[in-house]
Coordinates of C-alpha atoms in Angstrom, one line a residue:
M112 CA 41.6 -47.3 -108.4
S113 CA 40.4 -50.9 -108.4
L114 CA 37.1 -51.9 -106.9
Y115 CA 38.9 -53.8 -104.1
T116 CA 40.9 -50.6 -103.2
S117 CA 37.8 -48.5 -103.3
R118 CA 36.0 -50.9 -100.9
S119 CA 39.0 -50.9 -98.5
V120 CA 39.0 -47.1 -98.3
T121 CA 35.3 -47.1 -97.6
C122 CA 35.7 -49.7 -94.8
L123 CA 38.4 -47.6 -93.2
R124 CA 36.2 -44.6 -93.2
L125 CA 33.2 -46.4 -91.8
R126 CA 35.1 -48.4 -89.2
S127 CA 32.3 -50.9 -89.6
T128 CA 32.4 -54.5 -88.2
R129 CA 31.0 -55.6 -91.6
C130 CA 34.2 -54.6 -93.5
A131 CA 35.2 -58.2 -94.1
E132 CA 31.9 -59.1 -95.6
F133 CA 32.1 -56.0 -97.9
K134 CA 35.5 -57.0 -99.1
R135 CA 34.2 -60.4 -100.0
G136 CA 31.5 -58.8 -102.0
V137 CA 28.7 -60.0 -99.7
P138 CA 25.7 -57.7 -99.8
T139 CA 25.6 -55.6 -96.7
M140 CA 24.4 -52.4 -95.3
V141 CA 25.5 -49.9 -92.7
K142 CA 23.6 -50.4 -89.4
R143 CA 23.3 -47.0 -87.7
T144 CA 22.7 -47.7 -84.0
T145 CA 23.4 -46.2 -80.7
T146 CA 23.7 -49.6 -79.0
P147 CA 27.1 -49.9 -77.3
T148 CA 29.5 -52.4 -78.8
R149 CA 29.5 -55.8 -77.4
I150 CA 32.8 -57.7 -77.1
P151 CA 32.3 -61.4 -77.7
D152 CA 33.9 -63.7 -75.1
R153 CA 33.1 -67.4 -74.6
L154 CA 34.4 -67.2 -71.1
S155 CA 32.2 -64.3 -70.1
Y156 CA 30.3 -66.2 -67.3
L157 CA 33.6 -67.4 -65.9
W158 CA 34.7 -63.8 -65.4
L159 CA 31.3 -63.1 -63.6
A160 CA 31.9 -66.1 -61.3
I161 CA 35.5 -64.9 -60.5
A162 CA 34.2 -61.4 -59.9
A163 CA 31.5 -62.7 -57.5
A164 CA 34.1 -64.7 -55.6
L165 CA 36.5 -61.8 -55.3
Y166 CA 33.9 -59.3 -54.2
L167 CA 33.3 -61.5 -51.1
F168 CA 36.8 -60.4 -50.0
T169 CA 36.2 -56.7 -50.4
G170 CA 34.1 -56.0 -47.3
G171 CA 32.7 -57.3 -44.1
Q172 CA 35.1 -59.5 -42.1
W173 CA 36.8 -61.0 -45.1
V174 CA 39.1 -58.4 -46.7
I175 CA 41.9 -59.2 -49.0
P176 CA 43.4 -56.0 -50.4
L177 CA 44.3 -57.5 -53.8
A178 CA 40.7 -58.7 -54.3
A179 CA 39.6 -55.1 -54.4
W180 CA 41.8 -54.5 -57.4
L181 CA 40.7 -57.6 -59.3
A182 CA 37.0 -57.8 -58.6
P183 CA 36.0 -54.7 -60.6
L184 CA 38.4 -55.8 -63.4
F185 CA 36.5 -59.1 -64.0
L186 CA 33.0 -57.7 -63.4
L187 CA 33.8 -54.9 -65.9
R188 CA 35.0 -57.5 -68.4
F189 CA 31.7 -59.4 -68.0
V190 CA 29.5 -56.4 -68.5
R191 CA 31.4 -55.4 -71.6
T192 CA 30.9 -58.8 -73.2
Q193 CA 27.2 -58.9 -72.6
R194 CA 24.2 -57.0 -74.0
P195 CA 23.7 -54.0 -71.7
L196 CA 20.4 -55.0 -69.9
P197 CA 21.1 -58.6 -69.1
G198 CA 24.8 -57.9 -68.3
L199 CA 24.0 -55.1 -65.9
L200 CA 21.2 -57.1 -64.3
L201 CA 23.5 -60.0 -63.5
A202 CA 26.2 -57.7 -62.3
W203 CA 23.6 -56.1 -59.9
L204 CA 22.6 -59.6 -58.6
V205 CA 26.2 -60.3 -57.8
R206 CA 26.6 -57.1 -55.9
F207 CA 23.3 -57.6 -54.1
A208 CA 24.2 -61.2 -53.1
V209 CA 27.6 -60.1 -51.8
A210 CA 26.0 -57.2 -49.8
A211 CA 23.4 -59.6 -48.3
I212 CA 26.2 -61.8 -47.1
F213 CA 27.9 -58.9 -45.5
V214 CA 24.6 -58.1 -43.7
L215 CA 24.4 -61.7 -42.5
Q216 CA 27.9 -61.3 -41.1
G217 CA 26.6 -58.4 -39.0
S218 CA 29.1 -56.0 -40.5
Q219 CA 26.6 -53.5 -41.9
F220 CA 24.0 -52.7 -39.2
P221 CA 24.2 -52.8 -35.4
P222 CA 22.0 -55.4 -33.6
G223 CA 18.5 -54.2 -33.1
T224 CA 18.3 -52.1 -36.3
P225 CA 14.7 -51.8 -37.6
P226 CA 14.1 -54.3 -40.5
G227 CA 13.2 -51.4 -42.8
Y228 CA 16.9 -50.3 -42.9
Y229 CA 17.8 -53.6 -44.5
A230 CA 16.1 -52.4 -47.7
L231 CA 19.1 -50.1 -48.0
V232 CA 21.1 -53.1 -49.2
L233 CA 19.0 -53.2 -52.3
L234 CA 19.5 -49.5 -52.9
F235 CA 23.3 -49.6 -52.2
S236 CA 23.8 -52.5 -54.6
L237 CA 21.8 -50.7 -57.3
V238 CA 24.0 -47.6 -56.8
A239 CA 27.1 -49.8 -57.0
I240 CA 26.2 -50.8 -60.6
L241 CA 26.0 -47.2 -61.9
P242 CA 29.8 -47.0 -62.8
Y243 CA 29.4 -50.1 -64.9
L244 CA 26.4 -48.5 -66.6
A245 CA 28.3 -45.4 -67.3
D246 CA 31.2 -47.4 -68.8
R247 CA 28.8 -49.4 -70.9
L248 CA 27.2 -46.3 -72.4
I249 CA 30.1 -43.9 -72.7
T250 CA 33.3 -45.9 -73.3
P251 CA 32.4 -47.4 -76.7
R252 CA 31.7 -44.0 -78.1
L253 CA 35.2 -42.7 -77.2
Q254 CA 38.4 -43.3 -79.1
G255 CA 41.9 -43.8 -77.6
F256 CA 43.3 -44.4 -74.1
V257 CA 41.2 -41.5 -72.7
A258 CA 38.2 -44.0 -72.7
T259 CA 39.8 -45.8 -69.8
L260 CA 39.0 -42.8 -67.6
V261 CA 35.3 -43.2 -67.8
F262 CA 35.0 -46.1 -65.3
P263 CA 37.3 -44.7 -62.6
L264 CA 35.7 -41.2 -62.9
A265 CA 32.2 -42.7 -62.6
F266 CA 33.2 -45.0 -59.7
T267 CA 34.8 -42.1 -57.7
M268 CA 31.9 -39.8 -58.4
I269 CA 29.4 -42.3 -57.1
E270 CA 31.3 -43.1 -53.9
F271 CA 31.8 -39.4 -53.3
L272 CA 28.0 -38.6 -53.7
V273 CA 27.1 -41.6 -51.5
S274 CA 29.4 -40.3 -48.8
F275 CA 26.8 -37.5 -48.0
G276 CA 24.2 -40.1 -47.2
L277 CA 23.2 -42.3 -44.3
A278 CA 26.2 -44.6 -44.5
G279 CA 28.9 -42.0 -45.2
T280 CA 32.0 -43.6 -46.6
L281 CA 31.4 -46.8 -44.6
N282 CA 31.4 -49.1 -47.6
S283 CA 34.2 -47.4 -49.6
I284 CA 36.5 -49.7 -51.6
A285 CA 39.4 -47.5 -50.5
Y286 CA 39.3 -49.0 -47.0
T287 CA 40.3 -52.4 -48.3
Q288 CA 43.8 -51.0 -48.6
Y289 CA 44.2 -50.5 -44.9
G290 CA 47.7 -51.5 -43.9
D291 CA 49.3 -50.5 -47.2
L292 CA 50.9 -47.4 -45.6
P293 CA 52.7 -46.0 -48.7
L294 CA 49.4 -46.1 -50.7
M295 CA 47.4 -44.7 -47.8
Q296 CA 49.6 -41.6 -47.7
L297 CA 47.8 -40.5 -50.9
V298 CA 44.7 -39.6 -48.9
S299 CA 46.7 -36.7 -47.4
V300 CA 46.4 -35.1 -50.8
T301 CA 43.3 -36.4 -52.5
G302 CA 41.3 -38.0 -49.7
I303 CA 40.2 -41.6 -50.2
W304 CA 39.0 -40.6 -53.7
G305 CA 42.5 -40.9 -55.0
I306 CA 42.7 -44.5 -53.9
I307 CA 39.3 -45.3 -55.3
F308 CA 40.4 -43.8 -58.7
L309 CA 43.6 -45.8 -58.8
I310 CA 41.9 -49.1 -58.0
T311 CA 39.2 -48.7 -60.6
W312 CA 41.5 -47.2 -63.3
F313 CA 43.5 -50.4 -63.0
A314 CA 40.4 -52.3 -63.9
A315 CA 39.7 -50.1 -66.9
V316 CA 43.3 -50.2 -68.2
V317 CA 43.6 -54.0 -68.0
N318 CA 40.3 -54.3 -69.8
W319 CA 41.6 -51.9 -72.5
A320 CA 44.7 -54.0 -72.9
W321 CA 42.5 -57.2 -72.9
E322 CA 40.5 -55.9 -75.8
R323 CA 43.7 -55.4 -77.7
G324 CA 44.9 -59.0 -77.0
F325 CA 47.5 -57.7 -74.6
A326 CA 49.7 -57.1 -77.6
W327 CA 52.6 -55.0 -76.2
P328 CA 53.1 -52.7 -79.2
N329 CA 49.4 -51.8 -78.9
V330 CA 49.2 -51.3 -75.1
R331 CA 52.6 -50.1 -74.3
G332 CA 51.8 -46.4 -74.0
G333 CA 48.7 -46.7 -71.8
G334 CA 50.3 -49.5 -69.7
L335 CA 53.4 -47.5 -69.0
L336 CA 51.4 -44.4 -68.2
Y337 CA 49.3 -46.2 -65.5
A338 CA 52.4 -47.9 -64.1
A339 CA 54.2 -44.5 -63.9
V340 CA 51.3 -42.9 -62.0
L341 CA 51.1 -45.9 -59.6
A342 CA 54.9 -45.8 -59.0
V343 CA 54.9 -42.1 -58.3
V344 CA 52.1 -42.6 -55.7
L345 CA 53.8 -45.5 -54.0
L346 CA 57.3 -44.0 -54.0
G347 CA 55.9 -40.7 -52.7
G348 CA 54.1 -42.4 -49.9
G349 CA 57.1 -44.5 -49.0
A350 CA 59.3 -41.3 -49.0
R351 CA 56.9 -39.6 -46.7
L352 CA 57.0 -42.5 -44.2
A353 CA 60.8 -42.8 -44.4
L354 CA 61.9 -39.2 -44.5
F355 CA 59.2 -37.4 -42.5
P356 CA 58.2 -39.5 -39.5
P357 CA 56.6 -37.7 -36.5
Q358 CA 59.3 -36.0 -34.5
A359 CA 57.2 -34.3 -31.9
T360 CA 57.3 -34.8 -28.1
L361 CA 55.0 -37.6 -27.0
V362 CA 52.1 -37.5 -24.5
R363 CA 50.8 -40.5 -22.6
V364 CA 47.1 -41.1 -23.4
A365 CA 45.0 -43.8 -21.7
G366 CA 41.7 -45.1 -23.1
L367 CA 39.6 -47.3 -20.9
S368 CA 36.4 -49.2 -21.0
P369 CA 34.5 -50.5 -18.0
S370 CA 35.9 -53.7 -16.4
Q371 CA 34.2 -57.0 -17.1
A372 CA 33.2 -57.2 -13.5
A373 CA 31.5 -53.8 -13.6
V374 CA 29.7 -54.8 -16.8
A375 CA 28.5 -58.0 -15.2
A376 CA 27.2 -56.1 -12.2
L377 CA 25.3 -53.7 -14.4
K378 CA 23.6 -56.5 -16.3
K379 CA 22.7 -58.1 -13.1
Q380 CA 21.2 -54.9 -11.6
L381 CA 19.5 -53.6 -14.7
P382 CA 17.0 -56.0 -16.4
Q383 CA 17.0 -55.8 -20.2
E384 CA 13.4 -54.7 -20.3
T385 CA 14.1 -51.7 -18.1
G386 CA 16.8 -50.6 -20.6
S387 CA 14.2 -51.0 -23.4
L388 CA 11.7 -48.9 -21.5
L389 CA 14.3 -46.1 -21.1
L390 CA 15.1 -46.1 -24.8
S391 CA 11.4 -46.0 -25.7
G392 CA 10.5 -43.2 -23.3
K393 CA 8.1 -45.4 -21.3
A394 CA 10.2 -45.9 -18.1
T395 CA 8.4 -45.2 -14.8
Q396 CA 10.0 -43.4 -11.9
A397 CA 10.7 -46.8 -10.3
D398 CA 12.4 -47.9 -13.6
R399 CA 14.6 -44.8 -13.5
A400 CA 15.5 -45.3 -9.9
L401 CA 16.6 -48.8 -10.7
A402 CA 18.6 -47.6 -13.6
R403 CA 20.3 -44.9 -11.4
S404 CA 21.6 -47.5 -9.1
A405 CA 22.9 -49.7 -11.9
F406 CA 24.5 -46.8 -13.8
T407 CA 26.3 -45.7 -10.7
T408 CA 28.2 -49.0 -10.5
L409 CA 29.6 -48.6 -14.0
D410 CA 30.4 -44.9 -13.7
D411 CA 32.2 -45.4 -10.3
D412 CA 34.3 -48.1 -12.0
L413 CA 35.4 -45.7 -14.8
L414 CA 36.2 -42.9 -12.4
A415 CA 38.3 -45.1 -10.2
R416 CA 40.2 -46.6 -13.1
S417 CA 40.7 -43.1 -14.6
Q418 CA 42.4 -42.1 -11.4
Q419 CA 44.6 -45.2 -11.6
E420 CA 45.7 -44.3 -15.2
A421 CA 46.4 -40.7 -14.1
R422 CA 48.6 -42.0 -11.3
A423 CA 50.4 -44.2 -13.8
G424 CA 51.3 -41.1 -15.9
A425 CA 48.5 -40.5 -18.3
K426 CA 47.8 -36.8 -19.1
I427 CA 44.7 -37.5 -21.2
V428 CA 42.1 -40.1 -20.4
V429 CA 39.4 -41.1 -22.8
W430 CA 36.2 -43.1 -22.1
P431 CA 34.3 -45.1 -24.8
E432 CA 31.1 -44.0 -26.5
A433 CA 27.8 -44.6 -24.7
S434 CA 26.6 -48.2 -25.1
P435 CA 24.8 -50.8 -23.0
V436 CA 28.3 -51.6 -21.5
S437 CA 29.7 -48.1 -20.9
A438 CA 29.0 -45.0 -19.0
S439 CA 25.3 -43.9 -18.8
I440 CA 23.5 -41.4 -16.6
L441 CA 20.0 -40.0 -16.1
Q442 CA 19.9 -36.3 -17.2
E443 CA 18.9 -35.2 -13.7
D444 CA 22.0 -36.9 -12.3
E445 CA 24.5 -35.6 -14.9
P446 CA 25.6 -32.4 -13.1
A447 CA 26.6 -34.4 -10.0
L448 CA 28.7 -36.9 -12.1
I449 CA 30.4 -34.0 -14.0
Q450 CA 31.2 -32.4 -10.7
R451 CA 32.8 -35.6 -9.4
A452 CA 34.8 -36.1 -12.7
G453 CA 35.9 -32.4 -12.6
A454 CA 37.3 -32.9 -9.1
L455 CA 39.2 -36.0 -10.3
A456 CA 40.6 -34.1 -13.3
R457 CA 41.7 -31.2 -11.1
E458 CA 43.3 -33.5 -8.5
A459 CA 45.0 -35.7 -11.1
D460 CA 46.0 -32.8 -13.4
I461 CA 44.5 -34.5 -16.5
Y462 CA 42.2 -33.9 -19.5
L463 CA 39.3 -36.3 -19.1
D464 CA 37.1 -37.0 -22.2
M465 CA 34.1 -38.5 -20.6
A466 CA 31.7 -40.0 -23.1
L467 CA 28.2 -40.5 -21.7
G468 CA 24.8 -41.8 -22.7
V469 CA 22.4 -39.3 -21.1
F470 CA 18.8 -40.5 -20.7
L471 CA 16.3 -37.6 -21.0
P472 CA 13.2 -37.3 -18.8
D473 CA 10.2 -39.1 -20.4
V474 CA 8.3 -36.7 -22.6
G475 CA 6.2 -39.1 -24.5
K476 CA 8.1 -38.8 -27.8
G477 CA 11.7 -39.0 -28.9
P478 CA 14.5 -38.4 -28.8
F479 CA 15.1 -40.1 -25.5
L480 CA 18.9 -40.2 -25.3
K481 CA 21.9 -37.9 -25.8
D482 CA 25.1 -39.5 -27.0
E483 CA 27.7 -37.0 -25.9
A484 CA 31.3 -36.4 -24.9
V485 CA 32.3 -34.0 -22.1
L486 CA 35.9 -32.8 -22.0
L487 CA 37.2 -31.6 -18.6
D488 CA 40.5 -29.8 -18.3
P489 CA 43.0 -30.0 -15.5
T490 CA 41.2 -27.2 -13.6
G491 CA 38.1 -29.3 -13.5
H492 CA 36.1 -27.1 -15.9
V493 CA 34.1 -28.3 -18.9
V494 CA 35.9 -27.4 -22.1
W495 CA 33.3 -28.8 -24.4
T496 CA 30.1 -30.9 -24.5
Y497 CA 29.8 -32.5 -27.9
E498 CA 26.8 -34.5 -29.2
I499 CA 27.2 -37.0 -32.0
A500 CA 26.3 -35.5 -35.4
H501 CA 25.9 -38.7 -37.5
L502 CA 23.6 -41.4 -36.1
V503 CA 23.9 -45.1 -37.0
P504 CA 21.0 -46.6 -38.9
G505 CA 18.1 -47.0 -36.4
G506 CA 19.3 -44.2 -34.2
Q507 CA 17.1 -41.5 -35.8
G508 CA 14.4 -40.5 -33.5
L509 CA 16.0 -42.1 -30.4
Y510 CA 19.1 -39.9 -30.1
V511 CA 19.6 -36.2 -30.0
Q512 CA 21.5 -35.2 -33.1
G513 CA 24.3 -32.7 -32.7
D514 CA 25.2 -29.8 -35.0
G515 CA 28.3 -31.4 -36.3
K516 CA 30.7 -28.5 -35.3
V517 CA 33.9 -30.2 -34.2
P518 CA 35.2 -28.6 -31.0
L519 CA 38.9 -27.7 -30.6
V520 CA 40.9 -26.5 -27.6
E521 CA 44.5 -25.4 -27.1
S522 CA 46.3 -27.5 -24.4
P523 CA 49.9 -28.1 -23.3
Y524 CA 49.7 -31.3 -25.3
G525 CA 48.7 -29.7 -28.6
R526 CA 45.4 -28.8 -30.1
L527 CA 42.7 -31.3 -29.0
A528 CA 39.6 -32.0 -31.0
G529 CA 36.8 -34.4 -30.4
V530 CA 34.0 -36.3 -32.2
I531 CA 32.1 -39.5 -31.5
C532 CA 32.3 -42.8 -33.4
Y533 CA 30.2 -42.6 -36.6
D534 CA 31.3 -39.0 -37.2
L535 CA 34.6 -40.5 -38.3
D536 CA 33.0 -42.0 -41.4
Y537 CA 32.3 -38.5 -42.8
P538 CA 35.4 -36.9 -44.2
G539 CA 33.6 -33.5 -44.6
T540 CA 32.9 -33.4 -40.8
M541 CA 36.4 -34.5 -39.9
R542 CA 38.1 -32.0 -42.2
Q543 CA 37.0 -29.2 -39.8
A544 CA 39.6 -30.5 -37.4
G545 CA 42.2 -30.6 -40.1
Q546 CA 41.5 -27.1 -41.2
A547 CA 41.7 -25.9 -37.6
G548 CA 45.1 -27.5 -37.2
A549 CA 44.2 -30.1 -34.7
D550 CA 47.1 -32.2 -33.4
L551 CA 45.2 -34.9 -31.6
L552 CA 41.6 -36.1 -32.1
L553 CA 39.7 -38.0 -29.4
G554 CA 37.1 -40.3 -30.8
P555 CA 35.2 -42.3 -28.2
S556 CA 33.3 -45.1 -30.0
D557 CA 31.2 -48.2 -29.7
D558 CA 31.0 -51.0 -32.3
W559 CA 29.8 -54.6 -32.3
Q560 CA 31.4 -57.9 -32.9
G561 CA 30.5 -58.0 -36.6
F562 CA 32.0 -54.6 -37.1
D563 CA 35.2 -55.4 -35.3
P564 CA 38.0 -54.5 -36.2
S565 CA 37.2 -53.0 -39.6
H566 CA 35.4 -49.9 -38.3
A567 CA 38.3 -48.8 -36.2
Q568 CA 40.7 -49.4 -39.0
K569 CA 38.7 -47.2 -41.3
A570 CA 39.0 -44.3 -38.9
T571 CA 42.8 -44.4 -39.5
F572 CA 42.3 -42.8 -42.9
R573 CA 40.8 -39.6 -41.3
A574 CA 44.1 -39.2 -39.3
I575 CA 46.2 -39.3 -42.5
E576 CA 43.8 -37.1 -44.4
N577 CA 43.9 -34.3 -41.8
G578 CA 47.4 -34.6 -40.3
F579 CA 46.3 -35.3 -36.7
S580 CA 46.9 -38.3 -34.4
L581 CA 43.9 -40.3 -33.4
V582 CA 42.8 -42.0 -30.2
R583 CA 39.7 -44.0 -30.7
E584 CA 38.7 -45.7 -27.5
T585 CA 36.0 -48.3 -28.2
S586 CA 33.7 -50.5 -26.2
Q587 CA 32.6 -53.7 -28.0
G588 CA 35.3 -53.3 -30.6
L589 CA 38.9 -52.4 -31.3
S590 CA 40.5 -49.5 -29.5
I591 CA 43.3 -48.0 -31.5
A592 CA 45.7 -45.1 -31.4
V593 CA 47.5 -44.0 -34.6
D594 CA 49.8 -41.2 -35.6
Y595 CA 49.1 -38.8 -38.5
E596 CA 50.8 -41.2 -41.0
G597 CA 48.7 -44.1 -39.9
R598 CA 51.2 -46.0 -37.8
V599 CA 49.5 -48.0 -35.0
L600 CA 50.8 -46.8 -31.7
S601 CA 48.6 -49.0 -29.5
A602 CA 45.5 -51.2 -29.8
S603 CA 43.3 -53.3 -27.6
D604 CA 40.3 -55.4 -28.6
Y605 CA 37.3 -55.6 -26.3
F606 CA 36.5 -59.1 -27.3
T607 CA 40.0 -60.6 -26.8
T608 CA 41.2 -59.1 -23.6
D609 CA 40.0 -58.8 -20.0
H610 CA 42.1 -55.8 -19.3
Q611 CA 40.1 -53.0 -20.9
V612 CA 42.8 -50.4 -21.0
M613 CA 44.8 -49.0 -23.9
V614 CA 47.9 -46.8 -23.3
A615 CA 49.6 -45.0 -26.1
Y616 CA 52.4 -42.4 -26.4
V617 CA 51.0 -40.0 -29.0
P618 CA 52.8 -37.1 -30.8
M619 CA 51.8 -33.7 -29.4
H620 CA 51.9 -32.0 -32.8
G621 CA 50.4 -32.9 -36.1
V622 CA 51.0 -31.6 -39.7
R623 CA 49.2 -29.6 -42.2
T624 CA 48.0 -31.7 -45.2
I625 CA 47.0 -30.7 -48.7
Y626 CA 43.7 -32.5 -48.3
A627 CA 42.8 -30.5 -45.2
T628 CA 43.4 -27.3 -47.3
I629 CA 41.7 -28.2 -50.7
G630 CA 39.2 -30.7 -49.4
D631 CA 37.4 -32.9 -51.9
L632 CA 38.8 -31.1 -54.9
F633 CA 39.9 -34.3 -56.5
A634 CA 36.4 -35.8 -56.2
W635 CA 34.9 -32.7 -57.8
L636 CA 37.4 -32.9 -60.6
C637 CA 36.3 -36.5 -61.2
I638 CA 32.7 -35.3 -61.6
I639 CA 33.8 -32.5 -64.0
G640 CA 36.0 -35.0 -65.9
L641 CA 33.1 -37.4 -66.4
V642 CA 30.8 -34.7 -67.6
A643 CA 33.5 -33.6 -70.1
L644 CA 34.1 -37.2 -71.4
T645 CA 30.3 -37.6 -71.8
G646 CA 30.2 -34.5 -73.9
L647 CA 33.2 -35.7 -75.9
A648 CA 31.6 -39.1 -76.5
I649 CA 28.4 -37.5 -77.8
I650 CA 30.5 -35.3 -80.2
Q651 CA 32.6 -38.1 -81.5
S652 CA 29.6 -40.4 -81.9
R653 CA 27.8 -37.7 -84.0
K654 CA 30.8 -37.1 -86.2
R655 CA 31.1 -40.8 -86.9
R656 CA 27.4 -41.0 -87.9
S657 CA 27.8 -37.9 -90.1
A658 CA 30.9 -39.4 -91.8
A659 CA 29.1 -42.7 -92.4
A660 CA 26.1 -40.9 -93.9
A661 CA 28.3 -38.9 -96.2
V662 CA 30.1 -41.9 -97.7
P663 CA 28.1 -43.6 -100.5
L664 CA 28.3 -47.4 -100.6
P665 CA 29.0 -48.9 -104.0
E666 CA 26.6 -51.5 -105.2
S667 CA 27.7 -55.0 -104.2
Q668 CA 28.4 -57.4 -107.1
P669 CA 27.7 -61.1 -107.0
T670 CA 30.7 -63.3 -106.4
R671 CA 31.7 -65.7 -109.1

């Protein structure tokens, strides 16, 4: 064997980046290091700029579905072409800047949120970089197409773990795909975790092909595999929509918010400072008497208009969640209001889901308010009293927190279940309704202008996941009714209409879904998969180091 051949075999075994130098006879040595490989790219900072621009359209009020597929792709390319620490630091700065812009839009926190909660933006942006860190550390140590799974597995795992926290799934990248009904059907099997995985796997696969120069012979297998998976998902979702649309009998449901005239009268009667005193537990008896009179104006308006909707044919009437512009009551006055509402439900033969803000007697310390929904049946009896389980940032200490047990009742119009607003951002809570076979979920809500209409649109995913139709009546936001496949049956926006009524004809029967049965199994499999790949990367890395140490390097000879 010639010296040149011997050196070529040694290079093949070492898989070293210094092979070319060794062949030329240049003195060299094997550098044993655990630093992840860096891919040189002169356009690296261009990819960072493109990623930053695209991320602006993945949340807040500016959402372009395609941007959610491309932004991680370019940011991943940038991180892989930089040294780990500076690359990840710049990636974090991009995510932090974009999150700060979303906050300035008012799309993250409701007005009046204590300033301390804005520090969460810093935390969330740091967490958002963890999948890129995992990719940077693990992927270079793996061989073959399996390495493309690290990034999507890590991304899905992080979003899943974050969903148990203060924000739930509120900032999930999956929600950017609202409106793509064939793709959205995937959540009936995997939950939103399947969509997250597909989006981020696309980023990893394209980067894998990029590193191979997009040479078709080198990337054909992996590219076709991803394309086949995506095609199966889209074809399956399209088939579900085309072949299995809702066939059940429909029931007329009305959602209504207080009229603009009633809201104006409330604001005139109730000074803002009196409302603040009620929320802080410092209201005097005179303040409470003033509030009683103002609240009565709004409550009377809702009762009268509920009766109108019943006369028009509605069998279920839903009020919006408690807010400064919807139904409120002092705790000592609540029994009388429920008695009046019960008489209305009995006379009109309707189910009335009456969402209320109940101000508790001043006790010197919080909580000072109950955010609840009271469902009355056609006999006038209370079927359930449900208190919100997941509070918006800033609500802790002010509101009574419910136990999170989703109520359900049999009715002539299917199995009815109920939650309130922010509960819809927690798939684990909502899966209770899916497991119980709910047909229709009532979700009185309240948003704010910076959160409109995205928050209501996100709730659509819960309906598809669990196989129930959803009526989400909202004050200060988008009211929406959807069937269990995500089709919009009716919608009305608080800020663009004076007539605060939404009427929808909703299927009386839902369907059983795989997700409601198996829950977050896909997310847990992603966690297991990432742990397995981490172990594989460690094993492969050790084998390569052992092989390198076992191969003696011949002495280099000077070139002539």
